[in-house]
Coordinates of C-alpha atoms in Angstrom, one line a residue:
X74 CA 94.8 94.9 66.4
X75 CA 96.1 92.7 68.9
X76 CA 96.7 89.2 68.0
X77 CA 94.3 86.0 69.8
X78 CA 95.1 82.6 69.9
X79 CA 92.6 79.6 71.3
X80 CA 94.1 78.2 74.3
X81 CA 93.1 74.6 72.6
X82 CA 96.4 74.9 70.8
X83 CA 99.1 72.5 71.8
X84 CA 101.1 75.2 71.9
X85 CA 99.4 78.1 73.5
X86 CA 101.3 78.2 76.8
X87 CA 104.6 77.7 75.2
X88 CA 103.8 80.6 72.7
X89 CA 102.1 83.1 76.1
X90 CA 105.6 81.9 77.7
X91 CA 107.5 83.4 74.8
X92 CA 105.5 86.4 74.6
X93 CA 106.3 87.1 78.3
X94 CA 109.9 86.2 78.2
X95 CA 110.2 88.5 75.0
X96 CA 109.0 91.1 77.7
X97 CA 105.2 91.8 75.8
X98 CA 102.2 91.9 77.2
X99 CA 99.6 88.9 77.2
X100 CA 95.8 88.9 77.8
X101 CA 95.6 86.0 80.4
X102 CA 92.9 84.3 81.3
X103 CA 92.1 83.5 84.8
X104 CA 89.1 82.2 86.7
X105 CA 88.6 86.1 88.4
X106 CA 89.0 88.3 85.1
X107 CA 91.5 88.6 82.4
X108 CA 94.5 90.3 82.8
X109 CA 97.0 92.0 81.0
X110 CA 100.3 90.2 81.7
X111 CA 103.7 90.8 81.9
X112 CA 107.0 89.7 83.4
X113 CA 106.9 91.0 86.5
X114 CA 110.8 91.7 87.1
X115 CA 110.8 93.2 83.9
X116 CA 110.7 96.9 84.0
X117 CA 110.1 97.9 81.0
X118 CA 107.5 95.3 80.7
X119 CA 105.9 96.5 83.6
X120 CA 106.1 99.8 82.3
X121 CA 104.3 98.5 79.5
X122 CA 101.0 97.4 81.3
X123 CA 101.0 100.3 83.1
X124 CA 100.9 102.6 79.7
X125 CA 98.4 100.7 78.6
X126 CA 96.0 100.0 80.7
X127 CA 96.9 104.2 81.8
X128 CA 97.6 103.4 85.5
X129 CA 99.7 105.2 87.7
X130 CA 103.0 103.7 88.2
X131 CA 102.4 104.0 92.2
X132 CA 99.3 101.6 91.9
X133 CA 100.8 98.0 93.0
X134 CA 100.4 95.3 90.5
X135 CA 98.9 91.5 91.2
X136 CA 102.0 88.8 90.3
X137 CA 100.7 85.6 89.6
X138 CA 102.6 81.9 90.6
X139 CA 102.3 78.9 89.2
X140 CA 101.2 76.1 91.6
X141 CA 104.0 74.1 93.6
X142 CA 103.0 70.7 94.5
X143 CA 104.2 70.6 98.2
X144 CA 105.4 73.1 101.2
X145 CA 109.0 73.0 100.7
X146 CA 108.4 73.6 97.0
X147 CA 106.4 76.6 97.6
X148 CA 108.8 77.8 100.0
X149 CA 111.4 77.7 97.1
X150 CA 109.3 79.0 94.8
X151 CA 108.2 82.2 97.5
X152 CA 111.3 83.0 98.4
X153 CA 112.1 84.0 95.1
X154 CA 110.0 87.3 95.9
X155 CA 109.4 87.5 99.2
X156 CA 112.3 87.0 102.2
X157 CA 109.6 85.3 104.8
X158 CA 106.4 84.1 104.3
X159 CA 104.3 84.8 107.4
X160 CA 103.2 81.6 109.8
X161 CA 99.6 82.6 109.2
X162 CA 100.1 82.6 105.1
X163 CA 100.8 79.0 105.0
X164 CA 96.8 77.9 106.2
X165 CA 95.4 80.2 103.4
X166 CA 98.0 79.2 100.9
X167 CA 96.8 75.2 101.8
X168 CA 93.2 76.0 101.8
X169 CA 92.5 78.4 98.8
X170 CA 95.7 78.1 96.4
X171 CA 95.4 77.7 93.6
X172 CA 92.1 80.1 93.8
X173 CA 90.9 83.5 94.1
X174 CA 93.1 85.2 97.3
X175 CA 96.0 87.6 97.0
X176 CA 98.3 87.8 100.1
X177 CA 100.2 90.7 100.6
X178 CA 103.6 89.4 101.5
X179 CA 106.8 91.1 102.8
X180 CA 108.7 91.9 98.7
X181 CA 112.5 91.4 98.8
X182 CA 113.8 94.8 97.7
X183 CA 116.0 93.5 94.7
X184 CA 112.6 92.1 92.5
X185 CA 109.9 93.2 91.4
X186 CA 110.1 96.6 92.3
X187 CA 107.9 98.3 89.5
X188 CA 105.2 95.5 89.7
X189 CA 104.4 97.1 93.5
X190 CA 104.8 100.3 93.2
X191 CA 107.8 100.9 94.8
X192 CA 106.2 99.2 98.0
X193 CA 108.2 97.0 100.8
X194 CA 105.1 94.6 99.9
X195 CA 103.6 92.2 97.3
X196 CA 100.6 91.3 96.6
X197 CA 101.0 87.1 95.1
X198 CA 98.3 85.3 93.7
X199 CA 98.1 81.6 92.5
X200 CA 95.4 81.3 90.0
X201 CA 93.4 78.2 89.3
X202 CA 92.1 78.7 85.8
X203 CA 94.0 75.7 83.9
X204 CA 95.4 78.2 81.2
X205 CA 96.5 80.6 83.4
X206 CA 98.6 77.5 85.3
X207 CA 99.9 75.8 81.7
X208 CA 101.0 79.7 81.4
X209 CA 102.7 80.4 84.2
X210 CA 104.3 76.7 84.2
X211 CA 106.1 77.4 80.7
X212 CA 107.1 80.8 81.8
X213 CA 108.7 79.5 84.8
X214 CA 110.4 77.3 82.4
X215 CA 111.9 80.4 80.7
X216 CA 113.2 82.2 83.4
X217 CA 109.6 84.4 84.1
X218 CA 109.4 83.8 88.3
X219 CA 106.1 85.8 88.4
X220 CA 104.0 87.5 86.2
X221 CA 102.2 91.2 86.9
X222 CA 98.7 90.6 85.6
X223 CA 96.3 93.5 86.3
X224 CA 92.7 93.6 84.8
X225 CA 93.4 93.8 81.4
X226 CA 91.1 97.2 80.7
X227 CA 91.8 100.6 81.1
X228 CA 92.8 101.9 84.5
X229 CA 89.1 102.5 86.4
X230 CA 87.0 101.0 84.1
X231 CA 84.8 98.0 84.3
X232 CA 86.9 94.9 84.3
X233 CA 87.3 91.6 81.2
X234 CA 85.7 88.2 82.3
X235 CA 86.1 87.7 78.0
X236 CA 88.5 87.5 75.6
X237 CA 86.4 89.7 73.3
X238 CA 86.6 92.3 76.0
X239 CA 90.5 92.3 76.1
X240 CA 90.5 92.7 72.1
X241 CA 87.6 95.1 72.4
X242 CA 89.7 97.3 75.2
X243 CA 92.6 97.2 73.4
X244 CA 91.7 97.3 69.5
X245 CA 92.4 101.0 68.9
X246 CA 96.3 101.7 70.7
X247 CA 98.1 98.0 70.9
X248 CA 98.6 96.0 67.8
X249 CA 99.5 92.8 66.9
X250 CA 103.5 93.1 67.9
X251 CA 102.4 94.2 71.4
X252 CA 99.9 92.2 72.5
X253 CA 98.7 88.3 72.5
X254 CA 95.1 87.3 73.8
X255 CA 94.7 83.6 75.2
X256 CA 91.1 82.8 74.7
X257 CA 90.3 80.4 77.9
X258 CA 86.5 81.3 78.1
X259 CA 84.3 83.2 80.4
X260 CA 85.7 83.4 83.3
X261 CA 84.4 81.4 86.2
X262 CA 84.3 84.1 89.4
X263 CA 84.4 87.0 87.4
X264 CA 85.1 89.5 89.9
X265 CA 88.9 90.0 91.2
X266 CA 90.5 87.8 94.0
X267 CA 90.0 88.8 98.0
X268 CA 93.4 90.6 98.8
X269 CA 94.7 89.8 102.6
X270 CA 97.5 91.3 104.2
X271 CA 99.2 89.0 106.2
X272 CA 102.3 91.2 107.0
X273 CA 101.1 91.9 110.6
X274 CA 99.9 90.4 114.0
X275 CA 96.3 90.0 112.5
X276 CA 94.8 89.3 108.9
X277 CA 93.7 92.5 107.2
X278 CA 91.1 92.5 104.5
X279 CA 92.0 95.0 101.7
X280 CA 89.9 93.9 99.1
X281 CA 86.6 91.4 99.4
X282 CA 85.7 88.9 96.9
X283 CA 84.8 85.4 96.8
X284 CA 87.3 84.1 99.8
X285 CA 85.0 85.7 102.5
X286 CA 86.5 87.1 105.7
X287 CA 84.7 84.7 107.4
X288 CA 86.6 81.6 105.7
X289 CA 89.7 83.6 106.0
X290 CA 89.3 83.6 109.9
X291 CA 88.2 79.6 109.8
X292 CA 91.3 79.0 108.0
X293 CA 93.4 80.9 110.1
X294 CA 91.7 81.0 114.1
X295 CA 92.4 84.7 113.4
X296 CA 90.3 87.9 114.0
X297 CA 90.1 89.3 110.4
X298 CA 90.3 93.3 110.6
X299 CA 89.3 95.9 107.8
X300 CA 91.6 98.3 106.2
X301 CA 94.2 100.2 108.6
X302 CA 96.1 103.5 108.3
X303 CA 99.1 101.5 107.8
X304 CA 97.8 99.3 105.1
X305 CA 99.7 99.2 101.9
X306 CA 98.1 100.7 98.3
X307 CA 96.6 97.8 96.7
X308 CA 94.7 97.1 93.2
X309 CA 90.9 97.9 93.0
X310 CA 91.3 100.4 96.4
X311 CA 90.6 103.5 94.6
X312 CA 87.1 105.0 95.5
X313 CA 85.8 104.8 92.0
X314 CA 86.7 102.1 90.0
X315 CA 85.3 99.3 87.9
X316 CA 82.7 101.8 85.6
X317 CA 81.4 101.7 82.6
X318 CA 80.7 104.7 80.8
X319 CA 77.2 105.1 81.7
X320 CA 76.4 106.5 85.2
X321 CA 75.7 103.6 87.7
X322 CA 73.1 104.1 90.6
X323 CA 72.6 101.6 93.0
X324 CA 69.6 101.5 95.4
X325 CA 66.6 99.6 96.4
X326 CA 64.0 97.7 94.4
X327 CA 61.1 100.4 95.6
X328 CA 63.4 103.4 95.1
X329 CA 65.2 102.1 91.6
X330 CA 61.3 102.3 89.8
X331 CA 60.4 105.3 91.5
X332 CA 63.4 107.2 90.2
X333 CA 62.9 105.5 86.8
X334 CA 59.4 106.2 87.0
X335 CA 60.1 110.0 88.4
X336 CA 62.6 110.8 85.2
X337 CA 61.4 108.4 82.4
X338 CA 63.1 108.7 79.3
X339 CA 63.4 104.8 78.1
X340 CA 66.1 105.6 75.5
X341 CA 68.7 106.9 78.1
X342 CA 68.1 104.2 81.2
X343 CA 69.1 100.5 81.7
X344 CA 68.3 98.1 84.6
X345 CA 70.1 95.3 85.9
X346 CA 67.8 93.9 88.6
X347 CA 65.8 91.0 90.0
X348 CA 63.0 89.3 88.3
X349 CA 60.9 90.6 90.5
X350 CA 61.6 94.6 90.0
X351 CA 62.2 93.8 85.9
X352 CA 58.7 92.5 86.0
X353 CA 57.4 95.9 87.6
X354 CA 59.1 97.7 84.8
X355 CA 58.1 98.4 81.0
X356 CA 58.7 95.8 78.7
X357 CA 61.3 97.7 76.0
X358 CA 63.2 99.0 79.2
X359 CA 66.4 97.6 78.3
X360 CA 67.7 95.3 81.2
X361 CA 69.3 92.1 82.6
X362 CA 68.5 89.9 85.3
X363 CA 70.8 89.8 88.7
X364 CA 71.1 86.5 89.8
X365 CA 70.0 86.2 93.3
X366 CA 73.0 83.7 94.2
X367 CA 75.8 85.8 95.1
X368 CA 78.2 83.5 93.3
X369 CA 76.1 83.7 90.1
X370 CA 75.8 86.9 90.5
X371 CA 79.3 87.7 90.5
X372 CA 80.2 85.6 87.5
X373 CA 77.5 87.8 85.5
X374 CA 78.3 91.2 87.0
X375 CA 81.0 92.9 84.9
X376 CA 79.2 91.2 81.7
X377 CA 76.0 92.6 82.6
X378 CA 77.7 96.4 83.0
X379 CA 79.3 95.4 79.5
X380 CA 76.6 94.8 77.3
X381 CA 74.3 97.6 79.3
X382 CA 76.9 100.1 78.5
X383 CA 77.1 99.0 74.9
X384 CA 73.4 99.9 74.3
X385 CA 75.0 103.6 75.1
X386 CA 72.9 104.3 77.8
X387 CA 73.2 106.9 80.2
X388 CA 72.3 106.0 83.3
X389 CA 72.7 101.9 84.4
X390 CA 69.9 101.0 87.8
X391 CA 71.4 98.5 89.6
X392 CA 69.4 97.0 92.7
X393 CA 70.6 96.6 96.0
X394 CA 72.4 93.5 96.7
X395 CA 71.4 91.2 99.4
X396 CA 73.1 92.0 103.0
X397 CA 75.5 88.9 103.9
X398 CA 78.7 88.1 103.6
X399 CA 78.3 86.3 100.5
X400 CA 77.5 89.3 98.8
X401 CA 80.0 92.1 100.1
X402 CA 82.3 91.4 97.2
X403 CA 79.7 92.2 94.5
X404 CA 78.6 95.2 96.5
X405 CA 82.2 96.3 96.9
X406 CA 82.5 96.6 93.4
X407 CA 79.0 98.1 92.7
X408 CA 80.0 100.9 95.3
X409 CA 83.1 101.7 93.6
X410 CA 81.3 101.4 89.9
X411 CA 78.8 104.0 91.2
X412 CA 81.1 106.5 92.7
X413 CA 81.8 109.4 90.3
X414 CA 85.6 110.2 89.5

C-alpha cells in the first residue's frame, strides 16, 4: 500500500520534494482535487502517472508552479516552459494566481514534452492550497521546475478531493516504494481548475470551473469564446469522464421521482438532490443533499458520487443544477459523469 504522511510534519514538503526529484509519484493536495504528481520533465516519471492512473499518453497533463512574488519573477520562472507568455495571460495570472485557472501557454519544444502529450502547448497551473505551494517551493529547490499533477484516480473515473480517496484508488497496484500521499484535508473547490487557452487573438474556454467565463472576460476586456476546431487536447475534455461505477442520470426534480417512482427497487437507486425532492422521496432511499450554493455544491460533488457509489448502487439520480454561470462547472462535470463510455 502506498505510504501517507500528515502534511503537519515539519518536514512534509522537503520529503514530497524528494519523492519528486527521486522521479516517484506523490498524491498532492490541492485546493481543486488531489493529484497524482510527478516531475514533469521527467519522462519516465511521467510515464509513471500515466500507467497508473491508465491514461493515454496523448492526453496532456496539468504542470503545477510554485508562486513568484512579482512579474519579473514570474517571467523567469515561465520562461522555463513556455518561450512567450501571451499579453492577455498576465491580467489572469494577477487576478486568480495562485487559484483554480490553467492557461494553456505556448510549451518550448525541449521540456516537458510527455507531460502534454506531445503538444506545441501547456497547460500551467499555480495552485493555492498551502501544501501544494510548501511542495512545489522545495521541489524547485531541487531542480523540479514543474510538476505534472493529474487527478490522482484512475483515468475517467470520478476524481479525489481526500487523501483516503488517493489511498483508496491506489491500494491494490502501487505500494509503498511508488507512491507518497500528503494528507492536506478536504479539498476546498473540489472540482478541477477552469482551463483557458490564451494562445490566440481571443480567450478560449476549454474547461469551466470556478473562474467563470464571465470573470475571465472582466479580467481581461476580452470576448471569451467556447471550444474551437483548433483547440488543443486538454484534461477532463473527453465526453465521459468523472464516473463512478454506478450509472449517473441527471434530470429534473419532477422527472428524477417519477422515474424512481416508475422503476422502484430501493436497493439498487441512490439520490443526490435538494431538500426539497429528498423530502418527496422514501425515507430508507439512500441519498445526500446538493447544496443549493453552487460553490458548496461543488466542494461536496465528487464526495457525494463517492460515498453513493460505495453503498454499491446501480443507478446514482442526480437533480438538475440551477441554470447560471455559477453553476456550469458542476453541470459540466455531471454531464460528463452521466455520459456512458
Amino acid at each position: 500500500m502506498a505510504r501517507y504522511i500528515a502534511s503537519s510534519s515539519p518536514s512534509t514538503a522537503q520529503q514530497a520534494a524528494s519523492v519528486l526529484a527521486a522521479g516517484h509519484l506523490l498524491g498532492l493536495p490541492t485546493e481543486t482535487v488531489y493529484g497524482l504528481a510527478a516531475d514533469a520533465n521527467n519522462p519516465a516519471a511521467v510515464a509513471r502517472i500515466f500507467a497508473a492512473k491508465g491514461r493515454p499518453a496523448n492526453h496532456p497533463l496539468i504542470v503545477h508552479v510554485a508562486a513568484q512574488a512579482s512579474r519579473v519573477a514570474w517571467q523567469r520562472a515561465l520562461s522555463q516552459l513556455s518561450p512567450q507568455v501571451p499579453d492577455m495571460a498576465w491580467p489572469l495570472i494577477d487576478a486568480f494566481w495562485p487559484g483554480p485557472l490553467t492557461l494553456i501557454l505556448p510549451r518550448l519544444p525541449e521540456v516537458c514534452h510527455a507531460a502534454a502529450g506531445g503538444q506545441a502547448t501547456i497547460g500551467l497551473r499555480c495552485p493555492s492550497h498551502p501544501v501544494a505551494q510548501a511542495v512545489l517551493q522545495a521541489a524547485h529547490g531541487v531542480g523540479v521546475w514543474g510538476v505534472a499533477a493529474p487527478s490522482a484516480n484512475r483515468f475517467g473515473r470520478v476524481s479525489p478531493t481526500t487523501a483516503a480517496h488517493v489511498m483508496s484508488e491506489f491500494a491494490d497496484t502501487l505500494d509503498d516504494t511508488e507512491l507518497l500521499v500528503v494528507d492536506g484535508g478536504d479539498c476546498e473547490v473540489g472540482i478541477e481548475s477552469t482551463i483557458v487557452d490564451v494562445c490566440g487573438e481571443w480567450p478560449v474556454l476549454l474547461r469551466p470551473g470556478i473562474v467563470t467565463s464571465e470573470q475571465i472576460s472582466a479580467v481581461t476586456g476580452l470576448r471569451v469564446l467556447g471550444v474551437q476546431s483548433h483547440s488543443p487536447q486538454v484534461s477532463g475534455s473527453l465526453a465521459s469522464h468523472y464516473a463512478p461505477n454506478a450509472q449517473v442520470h441527471v434530470c429534473a426534480a419532477d422527472a428524477l421521482l417519477s422515474a424512481i417512482s416508475a422503476q422502484g427497487g430501493h436497493g439498487v437507486h441512490a439520490v443526490y438532490a435538494s431538500s426539497a425532492v429528498l423530502q418527496r422521496l422514501s425515507p430508507d432511499m439512500p441519498r445526500r443533499e446538493m447544496p443549493r450554493d453552487a460553490h458548496a455544491c461543488a466542494h461536496d460533488l465528487f464526495s457525494a458520487l463517492r460515498a453513493l457509489d460505495a453503498i454499491n448502487a446501480a443507478h446514482i439520480w442526480v437533480e438538475a443544477p440551477p441554470e447560471g454561470l455559477l453553476w456550469d462547472g458542476v453541470r459540466d462535470r455531471l454531464q460528463r459523469a452521466s455520459t456512458p463510455v
